[in-house]
PDB file of C-alpha atoms in Angstrom:
ATOM      1  CA  UNK E   1     -72.393-143.178  63.647  1.00  0.00           C
ATOM      2  CA  UNK E   2     -75.515-141.453  62.674  1.00  0.00           C
ATOM      3  CA  UNK E   3     -79.028-142.312  63.991  1.00  0.00           C
ATOM      4  CA  UNK E   4     -82.308-141.442  62.315  1.00  0.00           C
ATOM      5  CA  UNK E   5     -85.583-142.250  63.991  1.00  0.00           C
ATOM      6  CA  UNK E   6     -89.230-142.856  62.786  1.00  0.00           C
ATOM      7  CA  UNK E   7     -92.135-144.091  64.729  1.00  0.00           C
ATOM      8  CA  UNK E   8     -91.684-147.541  63.249  1.00  0.00           C
ATOM      9  CA  UNK E   9     -87.921-147.923  63.206  1.00  0.00           C
ATOM     10  CA  UNK E  10     -84.526-146.247  63.864  1.00  0.00           C
ATOM     11  CA  UNK E  11     -81.810-146.329  61.327  1.00  0.00           C
ATOM     12  CA  UNK E  12     -78.252-146.525  62.468  1.00  0.00           C
ATOM     13  CA  UNK E  13     -75.648-145.452  59.818  1.00  0.00           C
ATOM     14  CA  UNK E  14     -71.945-145.135  59.380  1.00  0.00           C
ATOM     15  CA  UNK E  15     -68.897-145.961  57.478  1.00  0.00           C
ATOM     16  CA  UNK E  16     -66.625-148.962  58.146  1.00  0.00           C
ATOM     17  CA  UNK E  17     -63.060-148.064  59.367  1.00  0.00           C
ATOM     18  CA  UNK E  18     -60.023-150.007  60.141  1.00  0.00           C
ATOM     19  CA  UNK E  19     -58.886-153.555  59.283  1.00  0.00           C
ATOM     20  CA  UNK E  20     -61.382-155.697  57.446  1.00  0.00           C
ATOM     21  CA  UNK E  21     -63.125-158.047  59.743  1.00  0.00           C
ATOM     22  CA  UNK E  22     -66.442-160.073  59.539  1.00  0.00           C
ATOM     23  CA  UNK E  23     -69.479-157.883  58.673  1.00  0.00           C
ATOM     24  CA  UNK E  24     -71.466-158.970  61.847  1.00  0.00           C
ATOM     25  CA  UNK E  25     -68.313-158.147  64.106  1.00  0.00           C
ATOM     26  CA  UNK E  26     -67.611-154.864  62.452  1.00  0.00           C
ATOM     27  CA  UNK E  27     -71.337-153.788  62.445  1.00  0.00           C
ATOM     28  CA  UNK E  28     -71.766-154.903  66.115  1.00  0.00           C
ATOM     29  CA  UNK E  29     -68.760-152.762  67.158  1.00  0.00           C
ATOM     30  CA  UNK E  30     -69.569-149.656  65.174  1.00  0.00           C
ATOM     31  CA  UNK E  31     -73.435-149.782  65.996  1.00  0.00           C
ATOM     32  CA  UNK E  32     -73.512-150.902  69.738  1.00  0.00           C
ATOM     33  CA  UNK E  33     -75.791-153.783  68.704  1.00  0.00           C
ATOM     34  CA  UNK E  34     -75.033-157.280  69.722  1.00  0.00           C
ATOM     35  CA  UNK E  35     -73.453-159.555  67.206  1.00  0.00           C
ATOM     36  CA  UNK E  36     -76.460-161.884  67.299  1.00  0.00           C
ATOM     37  CA  UNK E  37     -78.969-158.899  66.797  1.00  0.00           C
ATOM     38  CA  UNK E  38     -76.991-157.847  63.797  1.00  0.00           C
ATOM     39  CA  UNK E  39     -77.042-161.383  62.299  1.00  0.00           C
ATOM     40  CA  UNK E  40     -80.837-161.429  62.790  1.00  0.00           C
ATOM     41  CA  UNK E  41     -81.291-158.070  61.146  1.00  0.00           C
ATOM     42  CA  UNK E  42     -79.149-159.308  58.291  1.00  0.00           C
ATOM     43  CA  UNK E  43     -81.331-162.321  57.856  1.00  0.00           C
ATOM     44  CA  UNK E  44     -84.495-159.987  57.676  1.00  0.00           C
ATOM     45  CA  UNK E  45     -82.837-157.735  55.015  1.00  0.00           C
ATOM     46  CA  UNK E  46     -82.511-154.851  57.384  1.00  0.00           C
ATOM     47  CA  UNK E  47     -78.703-154.195  56.885  1.00  0.00           C
ATOM     48  CA  UNK E  48     -77.603-152.276  53.684  1.00  0.00           C
ATOM     49  CA  UNK E  49     -74.141-151.837  52.461  1.00  0.00           C
ATOM     50  CA  UNK E  50     -73.506-148.949  49.982  1.00  0.00           C
ATOM     51  CA  UNK E  51     -77.372-148.853  49.549  1.00  0.00           C
ATOM     52  CA  UNK E  52     -77.603-152.624  48.856  1.00  0.00           C
ATOM     53  CA  UNK E  53     -78.936-155.397  51.173  1.00  0.00           C
ATOM     54  CA  UNK E  54     -76.178-157.341  52.707  1.00  0.00           C
ATOM     55  CA  UNK E  55     -76.248-160.977  52.438  1.00  0.00           C
ATOM     56  CA  UNK E  56     -73.601-162.896  54.640  1.00  0.00           C
ATOM     57  CA  UNK E  57     -72.498-162.072  58.167  1.00  0.00           C
ATOM     58  CA  UNK E  58     -69.119-163.642  57.396  1.00  0.00           C
ATOM     59  CA  UNK E  59     -68.424-161.182  54.309  1.00  0.00           C
ATOM     60  CA  UNK E  60     -65.331-159.091  54.685  1.00  0.00           C
ATOM     61  CA  UNK E  61     -65.668-155.598  53.346  1.00  0.00           C
ATOM     62  CA  UNK E  62     -63.015-152.950  52.570  1.00  0.00           C
ATOM     63  CA  UNK E  63     -62.598-149.867  54.694  1.00  0.00           C
ATOM     64  CA  UNK E  64     -65.036-146.910  53.611  1.00  0.00           C
ATOM     65  CA  UNK E  65     -68.025-149.084  52.994  1.00  0.00           C
ATOM     66  CA  UNK E  66     -71.160-147.231  54.041  1.00  0.00           C
ATOM     67  CA  UNK E  67     -73.672-149.209  56.146  1.00  0.00           C
ATOM     68  CA  UNK E  68     -77.282-148.698  57.442  1.00  0.00           C
ATOM     69  CA  UNK E  69     -79.100-150.885  59.784  1.00  0.00           C
ATOM     70  CA  UNK E  70     -82.965-150.474  60.026  1.00  0.00           C
ATOM     71  CA  UNK E  71     -83.827-151.441  63.526  1.00  0.00           C
ATOM     72  CA  UNK E  72     -87.714-151.998  64.073  1.00  0.00           C
ATOM     73  CA  UNK E  73     -89.438-150.504  67.033  1.00  0.00           C
ATOM     74  CA  UNK E  74     -89.380-152.906  69.993  1.00  0.00           C
ATOM     75  CA  UNK E  75     -92.640-154.364  71.208  1.00  0.00           C
ATOM     76  CA  UNK E  76     -93.286-153.534  74.838  1.00  0.00           C
ATOM     77  CA  UNK E  77     -92.835-156.523  77.257  1.00  0.00           C
ATOM     78  CA  UNK E  78     -95.832-158.471  78.172  1.00  0.00           C
ATOM     79  CA  UNK E  79     -97.689-157.651  74.912  1.00  0.00           C
ATOM     80  CA  UNK E  80     -98.610-160.208  72.360  1.00  0.00           C
ATOM     81  CA  UNK E  81     -99.625-159.709  68.789  1.00  0.00           C
ATOM     82  CA  UNK E  82    -103.133-158.883  69.715  1.00  0.00           C
ATOM     83  CA  UNK E  83    -101.983-155.820  71.691  1.00  0.00           C
ATOM     84  CA  UNK E  84    -103.409-157.252  74.925  1.00  0.00           C
ATOM     85  CA  UNK E  85    -101.374-158.487  77.856  1.00  0.00           C
ATOM     86  CA  UNK E  86    -101.058-162.317  77.711  1.00  0.00           C
ATOM     87  CA  UNK E  87    -102.975-162.646  81.059  1.00  0.00           C
ATOM     88  CA  UNK E  88    -106.021-161.012  79.662  1.00  0.00           C
ATOM     89  CA  UNK E  89    -106.949-163.858  77.393  1.00  0.00           C
ATOM     90  CA  UNK E  90    -109.754-166.250  78.784  1.00  0.00           C
ATOM     91  CA  UNK E  91    -108.379-169.446  79.899  1.00  0.00           C
ATOM     92  CA  UNK E  92    -109.720-172.450  78.241  1.00  0.00           C
ATOM     93  CA  UNK E  93    -110.429-175.451  80.588  1.00  0.00           C
ATOM     94  CA  UNK E  94    -111.406-178.868  79.448  1.00  0.00           C
ATOM     95  CA  UNK E  95    -114.428-180.465  80.747  1.00  0.00           C
TER      96      UNK E  95
END
């Protein structure tokens, strides 16, 4: 399995080997990601098979199919979309 990294994402790459299995299971085993994570990335269009976006987690592919998974950079724990810790927002109270 290959791995390329940029500041925004890392790209996991490889070639499917062995018996035909469900795409999500085969990619989870090959990439080290969980099956649920692979399914989520499939839904976001971040999984490519032979250079084209993959569509179904249940698809079975032949041995030798090239795959790439574009994994976005993780958001640090405790950060929300604003970039500030959630506890830094002023509390609103009703009067």
